[in-house]
Each structure stands twice: as structure tokens, then as C-alpha cells.
XYZ file of C-alpha atoms in Angstrom:
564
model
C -5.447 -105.005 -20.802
C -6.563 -101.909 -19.190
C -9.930 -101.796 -18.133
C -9.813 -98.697 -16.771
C -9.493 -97.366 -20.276
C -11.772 -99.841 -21.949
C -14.711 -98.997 -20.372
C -14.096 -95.099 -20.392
C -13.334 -95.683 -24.393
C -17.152 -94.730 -26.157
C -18.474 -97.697 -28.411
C -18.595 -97.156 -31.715
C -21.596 -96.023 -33.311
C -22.180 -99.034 -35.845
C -21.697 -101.834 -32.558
C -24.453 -99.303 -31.108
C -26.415 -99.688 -33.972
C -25.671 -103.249 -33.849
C -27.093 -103.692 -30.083
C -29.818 -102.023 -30.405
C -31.096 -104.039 -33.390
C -30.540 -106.935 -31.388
C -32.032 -105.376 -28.851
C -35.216 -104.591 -30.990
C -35.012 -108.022 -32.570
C -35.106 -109.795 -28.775
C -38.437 -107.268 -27.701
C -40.104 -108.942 -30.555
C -42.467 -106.235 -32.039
C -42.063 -104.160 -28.931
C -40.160 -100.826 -29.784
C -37.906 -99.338 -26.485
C -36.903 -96.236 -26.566
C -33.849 -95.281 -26.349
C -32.971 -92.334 -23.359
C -29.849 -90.691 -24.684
C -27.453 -90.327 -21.595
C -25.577 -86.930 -21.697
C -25.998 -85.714 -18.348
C -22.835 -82.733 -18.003
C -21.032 -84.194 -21.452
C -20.845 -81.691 -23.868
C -20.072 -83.693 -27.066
C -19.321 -87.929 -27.712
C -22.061 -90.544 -27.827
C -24.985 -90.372 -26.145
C -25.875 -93.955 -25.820
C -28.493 -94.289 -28.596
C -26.898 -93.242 -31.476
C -26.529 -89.980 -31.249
C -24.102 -87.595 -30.048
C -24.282 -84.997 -27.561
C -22.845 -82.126 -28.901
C -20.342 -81.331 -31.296
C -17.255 -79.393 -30.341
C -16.396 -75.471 -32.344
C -13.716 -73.020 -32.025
C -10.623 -75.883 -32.661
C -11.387 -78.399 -29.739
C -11.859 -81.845 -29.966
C -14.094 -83.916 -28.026
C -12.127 -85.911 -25.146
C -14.714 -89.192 -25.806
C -13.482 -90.498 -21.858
C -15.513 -87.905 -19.866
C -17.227 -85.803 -22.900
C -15.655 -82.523 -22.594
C -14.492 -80.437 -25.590
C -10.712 -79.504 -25.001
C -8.148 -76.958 -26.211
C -5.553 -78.903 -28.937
C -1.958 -80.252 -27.444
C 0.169 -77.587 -26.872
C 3.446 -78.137 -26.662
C 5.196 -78.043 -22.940
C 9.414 -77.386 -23.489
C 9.008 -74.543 -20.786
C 13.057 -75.226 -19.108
C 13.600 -78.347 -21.392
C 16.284 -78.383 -23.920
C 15.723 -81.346 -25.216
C 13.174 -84.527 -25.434
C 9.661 -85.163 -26.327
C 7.184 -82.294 -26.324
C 4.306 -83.999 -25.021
C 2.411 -83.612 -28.580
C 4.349 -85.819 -30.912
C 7.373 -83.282 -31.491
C 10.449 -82.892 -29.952
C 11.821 -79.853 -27.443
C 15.567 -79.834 -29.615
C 18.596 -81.921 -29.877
C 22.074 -82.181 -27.599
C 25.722 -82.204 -28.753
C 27.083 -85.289 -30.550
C 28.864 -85.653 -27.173
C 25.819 -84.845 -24.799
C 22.817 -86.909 -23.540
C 19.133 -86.182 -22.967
C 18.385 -86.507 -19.380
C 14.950 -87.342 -18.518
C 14.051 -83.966 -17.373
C 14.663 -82.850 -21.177
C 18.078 -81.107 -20.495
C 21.439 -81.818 -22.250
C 24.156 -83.500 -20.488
C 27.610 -83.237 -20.959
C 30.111 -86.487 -21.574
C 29.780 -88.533 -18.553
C 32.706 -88.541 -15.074
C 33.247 -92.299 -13.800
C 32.764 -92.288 -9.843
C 34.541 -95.283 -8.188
C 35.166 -93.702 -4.953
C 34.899 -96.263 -1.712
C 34.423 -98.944 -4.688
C 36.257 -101.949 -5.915
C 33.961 -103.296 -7.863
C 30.511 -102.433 -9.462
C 29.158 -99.895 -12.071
C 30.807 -96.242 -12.349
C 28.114 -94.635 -12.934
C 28.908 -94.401 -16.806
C 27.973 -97.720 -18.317
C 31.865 -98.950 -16.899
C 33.132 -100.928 -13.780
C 35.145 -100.039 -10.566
C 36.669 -103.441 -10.884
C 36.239 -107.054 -10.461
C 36.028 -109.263 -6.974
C 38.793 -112.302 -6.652
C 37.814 -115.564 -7.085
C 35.020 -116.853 -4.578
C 33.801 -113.127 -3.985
C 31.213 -111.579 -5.443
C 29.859 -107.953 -5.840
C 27.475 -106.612 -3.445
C 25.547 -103.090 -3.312
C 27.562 -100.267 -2.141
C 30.675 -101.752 -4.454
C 32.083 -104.234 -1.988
C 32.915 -107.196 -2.863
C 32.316 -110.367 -0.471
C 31.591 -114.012 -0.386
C 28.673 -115.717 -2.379
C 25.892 -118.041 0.321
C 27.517 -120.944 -0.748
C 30.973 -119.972 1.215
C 29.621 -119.417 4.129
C 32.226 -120.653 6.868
C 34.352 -121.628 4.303
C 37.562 -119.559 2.810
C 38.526 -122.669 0.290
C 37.199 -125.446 -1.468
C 33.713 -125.685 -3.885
C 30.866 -123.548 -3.450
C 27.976 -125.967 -4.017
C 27.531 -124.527 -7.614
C 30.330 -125.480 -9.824
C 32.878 -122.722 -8.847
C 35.203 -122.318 -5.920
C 35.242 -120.316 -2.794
C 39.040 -119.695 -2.928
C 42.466 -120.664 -3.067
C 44.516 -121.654 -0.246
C 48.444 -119.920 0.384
C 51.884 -121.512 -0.036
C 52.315 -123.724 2.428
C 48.364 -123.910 3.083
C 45.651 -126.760 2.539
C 42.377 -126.828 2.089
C 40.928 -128.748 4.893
C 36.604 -128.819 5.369
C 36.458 -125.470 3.332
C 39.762 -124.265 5.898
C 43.333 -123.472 4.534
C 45.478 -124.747 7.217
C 48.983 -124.397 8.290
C 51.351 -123.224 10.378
C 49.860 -120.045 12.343
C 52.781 -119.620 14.837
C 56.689 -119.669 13.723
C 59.479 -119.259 16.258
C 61.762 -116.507 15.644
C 65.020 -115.238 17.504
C 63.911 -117.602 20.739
C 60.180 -116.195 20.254
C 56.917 -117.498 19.280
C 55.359 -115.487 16.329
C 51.799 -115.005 15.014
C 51.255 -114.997 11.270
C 47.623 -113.356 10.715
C 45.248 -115.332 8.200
C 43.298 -113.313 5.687
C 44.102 -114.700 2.512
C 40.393 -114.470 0.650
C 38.846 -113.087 3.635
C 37.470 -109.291 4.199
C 36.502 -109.452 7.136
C 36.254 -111.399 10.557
C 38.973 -112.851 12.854
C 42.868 -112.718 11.431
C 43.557 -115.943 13.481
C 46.163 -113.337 15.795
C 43.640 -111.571 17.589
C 43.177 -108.615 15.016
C 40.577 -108.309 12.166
C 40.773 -109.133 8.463
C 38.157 -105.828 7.977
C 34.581 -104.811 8.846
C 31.156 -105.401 6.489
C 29.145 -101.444 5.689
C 26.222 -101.513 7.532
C 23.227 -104.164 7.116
C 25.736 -106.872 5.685
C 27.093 -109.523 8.198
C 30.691 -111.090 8.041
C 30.129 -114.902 7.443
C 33.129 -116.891 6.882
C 35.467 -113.772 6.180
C 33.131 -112.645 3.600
C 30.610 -109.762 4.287
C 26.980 -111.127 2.864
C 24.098 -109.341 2.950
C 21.577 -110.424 5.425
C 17.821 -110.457 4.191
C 15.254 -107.982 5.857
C 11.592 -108.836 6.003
C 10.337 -108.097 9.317
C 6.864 -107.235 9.017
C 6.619 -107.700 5.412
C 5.040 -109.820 2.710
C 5.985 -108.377 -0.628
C 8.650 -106.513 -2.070
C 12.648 -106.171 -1.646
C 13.719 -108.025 1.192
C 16.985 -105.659 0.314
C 19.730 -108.481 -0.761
C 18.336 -108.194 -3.829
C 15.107 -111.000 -3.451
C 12.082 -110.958 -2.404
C 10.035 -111.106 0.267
C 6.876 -112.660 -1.690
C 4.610 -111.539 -4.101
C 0.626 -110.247 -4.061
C -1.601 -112.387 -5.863
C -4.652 -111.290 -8.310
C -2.553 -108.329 -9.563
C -2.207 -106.956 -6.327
C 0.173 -104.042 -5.443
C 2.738 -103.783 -2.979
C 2.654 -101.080 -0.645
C 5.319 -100.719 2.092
C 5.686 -104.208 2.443
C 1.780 -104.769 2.604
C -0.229 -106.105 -0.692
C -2.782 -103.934 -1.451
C -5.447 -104.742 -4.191
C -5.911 -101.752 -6.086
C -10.029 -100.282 -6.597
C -11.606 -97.930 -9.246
C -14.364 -97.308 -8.960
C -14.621 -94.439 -11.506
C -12.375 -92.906 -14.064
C -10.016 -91.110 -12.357
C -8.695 -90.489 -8.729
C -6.438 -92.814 -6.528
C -6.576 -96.513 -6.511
C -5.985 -97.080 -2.535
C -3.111 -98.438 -3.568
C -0.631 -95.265 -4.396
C -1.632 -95.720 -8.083
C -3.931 -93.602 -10.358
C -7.589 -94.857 -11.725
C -6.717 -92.016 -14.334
C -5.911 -88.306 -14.936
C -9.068 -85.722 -15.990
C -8.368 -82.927 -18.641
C -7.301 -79.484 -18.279
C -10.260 -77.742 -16.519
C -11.710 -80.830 -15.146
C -11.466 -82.073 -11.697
C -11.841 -85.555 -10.235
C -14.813 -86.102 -7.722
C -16.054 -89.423 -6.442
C -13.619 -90.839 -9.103
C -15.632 -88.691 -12.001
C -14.298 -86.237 -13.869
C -16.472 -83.228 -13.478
C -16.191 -79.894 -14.977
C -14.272 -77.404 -12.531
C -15.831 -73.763 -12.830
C -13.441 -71.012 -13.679
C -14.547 -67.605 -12.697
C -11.151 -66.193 -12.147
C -10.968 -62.183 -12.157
C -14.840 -62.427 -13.726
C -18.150 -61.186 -11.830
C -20.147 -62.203 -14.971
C -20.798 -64.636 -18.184
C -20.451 -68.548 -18.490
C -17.953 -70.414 -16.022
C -16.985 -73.095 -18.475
C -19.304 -75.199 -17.299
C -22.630 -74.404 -18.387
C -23.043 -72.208 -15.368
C -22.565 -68.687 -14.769
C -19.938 -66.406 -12.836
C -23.054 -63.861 -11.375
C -25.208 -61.369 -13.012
C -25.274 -58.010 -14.003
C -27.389 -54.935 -12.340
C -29.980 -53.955 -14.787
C -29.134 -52.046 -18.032
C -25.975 -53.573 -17.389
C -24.680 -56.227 -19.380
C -21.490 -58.497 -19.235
C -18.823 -57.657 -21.338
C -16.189 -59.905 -23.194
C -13.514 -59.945 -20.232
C -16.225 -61.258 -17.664
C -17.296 -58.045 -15.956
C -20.346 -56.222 -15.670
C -20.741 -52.848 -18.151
C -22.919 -50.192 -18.389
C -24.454 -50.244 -22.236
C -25.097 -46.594 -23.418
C -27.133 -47.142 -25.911
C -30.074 -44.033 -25.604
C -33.372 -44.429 -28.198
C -32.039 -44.230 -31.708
C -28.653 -45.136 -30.848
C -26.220 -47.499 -33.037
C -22.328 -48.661 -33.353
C -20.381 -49.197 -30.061
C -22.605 -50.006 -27.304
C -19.373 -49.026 -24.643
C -18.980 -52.766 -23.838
C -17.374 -54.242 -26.664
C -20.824 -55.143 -28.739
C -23.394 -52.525 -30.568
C -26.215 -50.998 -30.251
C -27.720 -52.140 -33.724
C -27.253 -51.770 -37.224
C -28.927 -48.865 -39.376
C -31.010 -49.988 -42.457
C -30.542 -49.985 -46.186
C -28.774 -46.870 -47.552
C -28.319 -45.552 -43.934
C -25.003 -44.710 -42.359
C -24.140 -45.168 -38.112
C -22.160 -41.305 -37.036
C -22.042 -38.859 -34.627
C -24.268 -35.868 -36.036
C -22.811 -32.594 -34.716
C -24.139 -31.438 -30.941
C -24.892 -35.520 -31.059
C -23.666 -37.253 -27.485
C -23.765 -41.218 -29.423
C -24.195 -42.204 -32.941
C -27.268 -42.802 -35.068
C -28.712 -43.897 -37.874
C -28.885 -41.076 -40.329
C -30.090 -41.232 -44.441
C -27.055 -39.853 -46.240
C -27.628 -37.967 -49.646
C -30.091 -34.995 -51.315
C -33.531 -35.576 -52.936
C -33.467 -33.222 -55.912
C -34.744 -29.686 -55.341
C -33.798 -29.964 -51.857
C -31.572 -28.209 -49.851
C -29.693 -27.147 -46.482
C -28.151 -30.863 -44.815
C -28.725 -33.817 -45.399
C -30.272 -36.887 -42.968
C -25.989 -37.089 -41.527
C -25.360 -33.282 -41.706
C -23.982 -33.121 -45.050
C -24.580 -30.164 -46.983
C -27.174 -29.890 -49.466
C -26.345 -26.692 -51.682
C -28.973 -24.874 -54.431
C -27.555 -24.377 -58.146
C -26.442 -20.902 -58.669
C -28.318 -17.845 -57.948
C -31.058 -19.701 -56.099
C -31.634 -19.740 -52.309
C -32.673 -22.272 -49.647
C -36.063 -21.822 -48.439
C -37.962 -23.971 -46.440
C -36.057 -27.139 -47.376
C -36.652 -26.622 -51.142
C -33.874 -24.596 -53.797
C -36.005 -21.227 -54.489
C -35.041 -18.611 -57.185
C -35.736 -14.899 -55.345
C -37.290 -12.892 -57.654
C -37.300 -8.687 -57.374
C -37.839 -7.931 -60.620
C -39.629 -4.341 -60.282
C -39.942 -3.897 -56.506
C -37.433 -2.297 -54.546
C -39.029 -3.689 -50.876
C -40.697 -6.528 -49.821
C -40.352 -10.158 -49.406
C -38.226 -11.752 -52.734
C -40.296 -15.226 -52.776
C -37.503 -17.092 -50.926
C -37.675 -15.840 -47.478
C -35.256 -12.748 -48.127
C -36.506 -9.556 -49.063
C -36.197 -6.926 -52.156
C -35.475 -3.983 -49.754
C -36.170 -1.834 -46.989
C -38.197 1.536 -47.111
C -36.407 4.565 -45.449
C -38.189 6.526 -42.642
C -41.418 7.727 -43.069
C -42.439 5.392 -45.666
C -43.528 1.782 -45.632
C -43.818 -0.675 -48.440
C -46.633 -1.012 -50.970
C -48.285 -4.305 -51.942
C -46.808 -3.525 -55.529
C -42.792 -3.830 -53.830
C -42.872 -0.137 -53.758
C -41.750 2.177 -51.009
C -44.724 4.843 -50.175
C -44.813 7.961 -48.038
C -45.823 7.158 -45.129
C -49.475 8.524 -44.430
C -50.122 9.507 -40.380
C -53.658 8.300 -40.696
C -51.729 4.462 -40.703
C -52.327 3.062 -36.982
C -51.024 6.240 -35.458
C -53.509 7.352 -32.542
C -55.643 3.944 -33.117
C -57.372 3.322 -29.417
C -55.590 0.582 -28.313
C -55.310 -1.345 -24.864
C -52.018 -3.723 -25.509
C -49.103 -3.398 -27.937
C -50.304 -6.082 -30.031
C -53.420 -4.138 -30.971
C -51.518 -1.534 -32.943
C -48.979 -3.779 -35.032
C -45.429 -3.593 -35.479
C -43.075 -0.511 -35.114
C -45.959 0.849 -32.795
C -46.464 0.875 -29.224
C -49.880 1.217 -27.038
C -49.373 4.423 -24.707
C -51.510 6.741 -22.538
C -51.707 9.972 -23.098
C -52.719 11.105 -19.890
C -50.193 9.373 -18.168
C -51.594 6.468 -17.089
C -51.476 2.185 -17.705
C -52.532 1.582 -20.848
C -55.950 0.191 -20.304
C -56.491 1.674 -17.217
C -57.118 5.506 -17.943
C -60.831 5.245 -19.138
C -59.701 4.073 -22.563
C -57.813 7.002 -23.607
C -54.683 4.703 -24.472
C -53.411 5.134 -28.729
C -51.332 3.589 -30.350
C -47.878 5.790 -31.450
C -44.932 4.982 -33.413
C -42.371 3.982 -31.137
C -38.974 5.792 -31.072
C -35.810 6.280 -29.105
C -32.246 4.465 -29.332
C -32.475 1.720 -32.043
C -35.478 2.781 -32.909
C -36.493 4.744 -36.752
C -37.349 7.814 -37.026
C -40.754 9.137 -36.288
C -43.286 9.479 -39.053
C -44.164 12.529 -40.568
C -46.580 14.366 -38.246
C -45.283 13.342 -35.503
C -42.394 14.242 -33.014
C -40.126 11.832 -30.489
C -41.481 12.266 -27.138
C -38.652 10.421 -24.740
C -40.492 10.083 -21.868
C -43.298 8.190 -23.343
C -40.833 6.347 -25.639
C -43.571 7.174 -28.712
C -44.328 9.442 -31.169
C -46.068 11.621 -30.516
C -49.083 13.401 -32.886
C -47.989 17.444 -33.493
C -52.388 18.289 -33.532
C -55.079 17.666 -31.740
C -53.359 15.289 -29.238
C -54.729 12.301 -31.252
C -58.134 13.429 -30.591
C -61.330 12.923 -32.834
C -64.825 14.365 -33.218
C -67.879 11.848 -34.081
C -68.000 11.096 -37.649
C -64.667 11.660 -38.685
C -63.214 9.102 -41.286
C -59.870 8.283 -43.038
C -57.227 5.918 -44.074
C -55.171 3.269 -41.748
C -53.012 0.770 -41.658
C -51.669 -2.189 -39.988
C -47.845 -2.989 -40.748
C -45.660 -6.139 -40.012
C -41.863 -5.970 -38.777
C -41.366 -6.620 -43.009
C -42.860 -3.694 -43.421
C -46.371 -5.535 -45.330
C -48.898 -3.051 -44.405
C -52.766 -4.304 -44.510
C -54.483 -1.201 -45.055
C -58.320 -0.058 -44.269
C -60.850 2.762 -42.686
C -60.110 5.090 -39.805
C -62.912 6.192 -37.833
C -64.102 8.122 -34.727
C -65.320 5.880 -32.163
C -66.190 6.574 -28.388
C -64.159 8.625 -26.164
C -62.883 10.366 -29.384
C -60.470 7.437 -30.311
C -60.013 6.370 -33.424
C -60.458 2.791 -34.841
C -58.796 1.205 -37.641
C -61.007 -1.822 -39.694
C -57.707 -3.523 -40.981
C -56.181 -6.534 -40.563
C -52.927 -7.170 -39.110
C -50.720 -9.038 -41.384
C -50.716 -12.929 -41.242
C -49.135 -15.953 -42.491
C -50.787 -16.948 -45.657
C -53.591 -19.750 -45.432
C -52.905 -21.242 -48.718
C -56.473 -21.332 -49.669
C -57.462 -20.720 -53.139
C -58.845 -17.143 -52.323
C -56.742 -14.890 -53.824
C -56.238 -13.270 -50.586
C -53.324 -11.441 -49.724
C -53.413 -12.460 -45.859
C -49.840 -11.232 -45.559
C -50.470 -8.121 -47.564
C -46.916 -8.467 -49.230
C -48.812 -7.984 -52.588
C -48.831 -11.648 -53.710
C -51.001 -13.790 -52.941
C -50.608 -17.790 -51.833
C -47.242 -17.347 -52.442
C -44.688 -20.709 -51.209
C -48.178 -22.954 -51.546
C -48.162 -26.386 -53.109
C -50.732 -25.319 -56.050
């Protein structure tokens, strides 16, 4: 069994519910509660129950150390063929090539018997067989099993035979004996001796062979001496043993070595592993914590419910991990510049750039009827035919009978040639000189459009004593002068042809005040002091929209473009 994974496996939730009815049952009528344990797990049980999270976006929980991880994804990077890792396979070899165990395809297999005479070829064959009374040792060399040792001949102690003795040869204590030395042509002759043997003394002074290094030539055979010099377990390299750990110990360089976990993963003292942690996990104290990935990021979550850093302020942290600067101004919507938005626009709204606009808004598209010029998102809003924009609202101009004046709709019937202004009836009148013309004045304002505020003598107007009138200005761009009057350059006015503008006490007349329309509010002249005349009218003005019938722009209709 593996304990390791036994006790990282959760327990199921009914033998939870199982324990802790038991557990209930054994307080009596005492109720415990239950402390879910979740600490840094992210999804699994929680010890009471319960879960502690569940896992989104694909993952599944890995119940061992409560993480949610990616699905399997297949590793065949440089394999050809094999297992995937996540159930599948990387491909398939040639009917005549193998899988190797690093997943690539082999071709048919080359036997290699060279410096052997006996053994496997590498390719499931043999590089041949040993003669009777030798046997097969590591490296391909074939010598004599423990039982021949010191002998060439005779049994082995196990039912077989440790060789055969030559013609002329007996077998004599595990010794084939006979004659070594022969005389020949008057001289005494040595016949060397290694029938069955491989190695060791040829019985004439020469050598029957030599054993490969850590094998020892006993009895003409070359046997493989047993090496365990400072150990107490493992290969004592003739293929034994030099003993064996107890309690499931592990044997480590010759040393048993009783392996420790004392968590889920990380090294067992031992060479071994306690366990592996998932992708994005590391192992710590033999836990598998979560290992914080803030790779190329300066902002957002690390993976493991912490974060990378923080953003300045009005910045915030875009998708990729790193800081941005939102641009989203007061009344802004739609991209905030950092991959999210600003906000969304309301019911029957629309998010665009208006013209002259640096960021979309939230405009109301479409026209309330009557209405005209753009809409809330700059879309035209025309009038029907023969009508004009005013104000917002569709307005039909209407000139019937005037030939000056304003039209209703903020355009105008006409203008009035020089030396006559526009009547209240949409007329054009002959201009009277008793209008504003020599009015005492001390600003240009006080004598009304088309006129100016000039000295006579010279000086500032206001600053000669009074004496300043008002005269119809003239010069480049300017009309004509009125009829009485005469272009004086210098002064930039016209001028009055009699009397200089002057007055005697109780003279009276007619006067008026005109706009740059050409509305004229009209009243009494009179002499005042200094022998300037004053003019009672009003200047025109916007109307008040007052049920007065009062013409306060003295266009000759009154209250006009007023709700009533």
C-alpha cells in the first residue's frame, strides 16, 4: 500500500458524514462544531462537510494539496512515438521498428558479439554457449562454476561435471593426468595442459589465458570474486547480494537507509520521492505550497491569492499584468485605454465620439417632433419644407406684406436702403434726421446702433462740458449718411448740414432709437441744457414675453417666439 497517497487522498464526504454522526452520537447531547480546515486550498473538502471552493474556467481540483489545475496536456514535444502522458499515444513506428523508451522509433536491431563468446547480443540472441563445466559470466566470458574450483575434471557437487579429461588423460582428485613430458629426437619435450582451462598455469611454464578485471583465475577457470567491503546491502557484483535492509528499508550505496515523509512531497532521505506537487506548486517543508508567478507583471493576482504590486493612483492594472493609465474624463464611456470600459450608457442611448469630442459619451440618438438642428449624437435633425430652424423648434418665416424686418424665424423680410429704416408695419420709411441724430450723448451705447457718440468741439466724448451728440457713423463699410447730413472723415460721423446740432430751449420733435435689424423705437426730441437735444425713446430690447402687448423690440409684433 502506499501511504503516502492514502493519507493525501480526501475522505469521502458520506464516511465524513458518517464520523461526525458518530462523533455527535459519542458527545451525547453535546453539539461540536465543526472548524472547516482550508487554510491556502482553493477547492476539495474542508473537513466538515463542506468544500472549499469549487474550481471555473476548465480546471479540476487536484484533491492531494487543494489546488485547481489546468487539464492534461499532452507532452510528445521530440517523441515519435509512446504514451502521451494523458491517456493517448505520441504515434506509431514501422512494422520493423521499436519504441524506445524515450518515445522515438528504432530501426531493426544489429547483434554486437564483439570480445564475446557467450552471452546476450544485445538483440534478444546469444554470442554463444560455454563448454561443458563453464559457465557464462558478465562481460561474455565464459569460466568455471564455484563448484570447480581447483578442479579441471570430475563432478561439480551439483549433478553436472566440471569437464572432460584428453586422450590419454585421467581424471585423478578433479586432475586429468598424464604424460606432461615426451622425449623427442634425444630431447625432453613439454606438452602444455589447458584442456577446459582459460586461464592459469599451462603446466610448461606459460599461461592457459588471463581473467578481465575483478574476476580471479581459480582452477583454470576465471570466477568472479564477491565485493562487499564496507557494505551491507545491495550487489556484492557476482551477481548476489550483500544482505538486505529490514522494515522496508532502502539501500543506499551499500548503506540501508529507512526512508521518512514527513509531508506530501519532497525527498525521502533515502534518494526516493515522498511525492511530486502540481504545475505551479512548489514543495516546502514537504508541503506543497502555491509558488507565486509574477513573471513580466508589476500588477494583478500572482496565482496565489496574492498580488504582483499596485498601481499609482488613477491607474489601474490591465489584463497583461501591468499598470495603465484609465482615460476615462466625467461623462466618458466605451474603451477605458486598458482593455475594460468606462461604463455603459442607458436605455435608448448610444456610446460615440461626438465631433470636436477627445473620448466617447453617452449621447440620446433621435428627434422629438417639431424639433430641429442635431440630435443628442450629432445627427441631423431637418424641418419639413419651407420651414426654418429656430431656436431648436421647425418655424415657418412668414413676410407676407413687409418687405424688412425680422420673418418670425430668426431671418429677416429685408433690408431698407440708405436713408431709410424699417417701420413697425415691415415697411421701409424715409429716414427722418430728427431720429437720434445730434441726441447729447456721453458713450456709444447711448445713441443706438449705426450711430456713434462724438464731440463736436473736438474733444473726449464726455469730457468737453457735455457738448458730445450722437451722429450717424460713416466711412469704409459703413452706409451712407442720412439725409441732412454729410460724411465728415475725420470725425468718422455724420455730420448735421445746420445749426451744428444745436438747439434753443423749448424746441421739440421726433426721434428714434434703432437696432443693428434696423427695429427703430421711436419717441420725443427735445431741447435740454447746453442746447443738446434728448430723445425719450427706448432702445430696442429682447422681448419679455409678458402679456403686455408691448413691442419691446419694436419689430412691430409683439411677444413674438413666446410660449402663449
Amino acid at each position: 500500500m502506499n501511504v503516502k497517497s492514502t493519507l493525501a487522498r480526501p475522505l469521502p464526504a458520506l464516511v465524513l458524514s458518517l464520523w461526525f454522526s458518530a462523533f455527535l452520537s459519542s458527545c451525547g447531547n453535546e453539539v461540536v462544531e465543526c472548524v472547516p480546515q482550508c487554510g491556502t486550498r482553493e477547492c476539495g473538502a474542508n473537513g466538515c462537510g463542506g468544500v472549499c471552493g469549487v474550481c471555473q474556467g476548465g480546471t479540476t481540483c487536484n484533491t492531494t494539496v487543494g489546488a485547481c489545475i489546468a487539464p492534461c496536456v499532452p507532452a510528445c514535444d521530440g517523441k515519435q512515438c509512446g504514451a502521451d502522458g494523458c491517456g493517448g499515444t505520441c504515434g506509431t513506428c514501422e512494422s520493423e521498428e521499436t519504441c524506445t523508451a524515450a518515445g522515438l522509433c528504432q530501426p531493426p536491431c544489429e547483434p554486437n558479439c564483439t570480445g564475446r563468446e557467450c552471452g546476450a547480443d544485445g538483440c534478444g540472441g546469444d554470442c554463444g554457449e560455454c563448454t561443458l563445466g563453464s559457465l557464462c559470466f558478465p562481460g561474455g566470458i565464459c569460466g568455471r562454476p564455484a563448484g570447480c574450483v581447483a578442479k579441471t575434471c570430475g563432478d561439480d557437487g551439483f549433478g553436472g561435471g566440471c569437464g572432460l579429461c584428453g586422450v590419454g588423460s585421467v581424471c585423478v582428485d578433479g586432475t586429468c593426468r598424464s604424460d606432461e613430458v615426451t622425449c623427442a629426437g634425444g630431447a625432453c619435450l613439454c606438452h602444455p595442459d589447458c584442456v577446459l582451462k582459460n586461464c592459469g598455469d599451462d603446466g610448461c611454464g606459460g599461461l592457459c589465458g588471463t581473467c578481465p578485471e575483478d574476476f580471479a583465475c581459480v582452477g583454470g577457470s576465471c570466477l568472479c570474486v564477491p565485493n562487499c567491503e564496507g557494505k551491507t546491502c545491495g550487489d556484492d557484483g557476482c551477481w548476489g547480494s550483500c544482505g538486505t535492509c529490514p522494515n522496508g528499508g532502502t539501500c543506499v550505496d551499500g548503506s540501508c537507509c529507512q526512508p521518512t515523509c514527513t509531508g506530501v512531497c519532497g525527498s525521502d532521505g533515502c534518494g526516493g520521492s515522498c511525492g511530486e506537487c502540481p504545475e505551479g506548486y512548489a514543495c516546502q517543508d514537504g508541503q506543497c505550497n502555491c509558488k507565486p508567478n509574477c513573471s513580466d507583471k508589476e500588477c494583478g493576482p500572482d496565482g496565489c491569492l496574492g498580488f504582483c504590486g499596485t498601481c499609482p493612483d488613477g491607474w489601474i492594472c490591465g489584463g497583461n499584468g501591468q499598470c495603465c493609465e484609465k482615460n476615462c474624463p466625467p461623462g466618458a464611456c466605451g474603451d477605458d485605454g486598458c482593455g475594460g470600459t468606462c461604463g455603459d450608457c442607458g436605455s435608448g442611448e448610444l456610446c460615440q465620439v461626438l465631433p470636436g469630442a477627445p473620448v466617447a459619451t453617452c449621447c440620446k440618438s433621435g428627434c422629438a417632433p417639431g424639433t430641429c438642428g442635431v440630435d443628442g449624437c450629432g445627427a441631423p435633425c431637418p424641418c419639413a419644407g419651407g420651414q426654418s430652424c429656430f431656436g431648436g423648434v421647425c418655424c415657418t418665416p412668414n413676410c407676407d406684406g413687409k418687405s424688412c424686418g425680422s420673418d418670425g424665424c430668426g431671418g429677416s423680410c429685408g433690408a431698407c436702403g440708405a436713408g431709410s429704416v424699417c417701420g413697425t408695419d415691415g415697411s421701409c420709411t424715409d429716414f427722418e434726421p430728427t431720429g437720434a441724430l445730434c441726441l447729447g450723448c456721453e458713450v456709444d451705447v447711448d445713441c443706438g446702433a449705426g450711430y456713434v457718440c462724438k464731440s463736436l468741439s473736438g474733444a473726449a466724448a464726455g469730457g468737453d462740458g457735455g457738448n458730445a451728440v450722437c451722429l450717424p457713423s460713416c466711412g469704409e463699410g459703413a452706409p451712407l449718411c442720412p439725409l441732412g447730413t454729410t460724411c465728415d472723415a475725420a470725425l468718422g460721423a455724420c455730420r448735421a448740414e445746420a445749426d451744428d446740432c444745436a438747439c434753443t430751449d423749448g424746441g421739440t420733435g421726433t426721434c428714434a432709437r434703432a437696432d443693428s435689424d434696423g427695429n427703430a423705437c421711436t419717441g420725443t426730441r427735445s431741447c435740454g441744457t447746453n442746447q443738446r437735444w434728448t430723445c425719450d425713446a427706448a432702445s430696442p430690447a429682447p422681448e419679455l414675453c409678458t402679456p403686455t402687448d408691448i413691442d419691446e423690440d419694436c419689430d412691430g409684433t409683439t411677444d413674438e417666439d413666446c410660449p402663449f
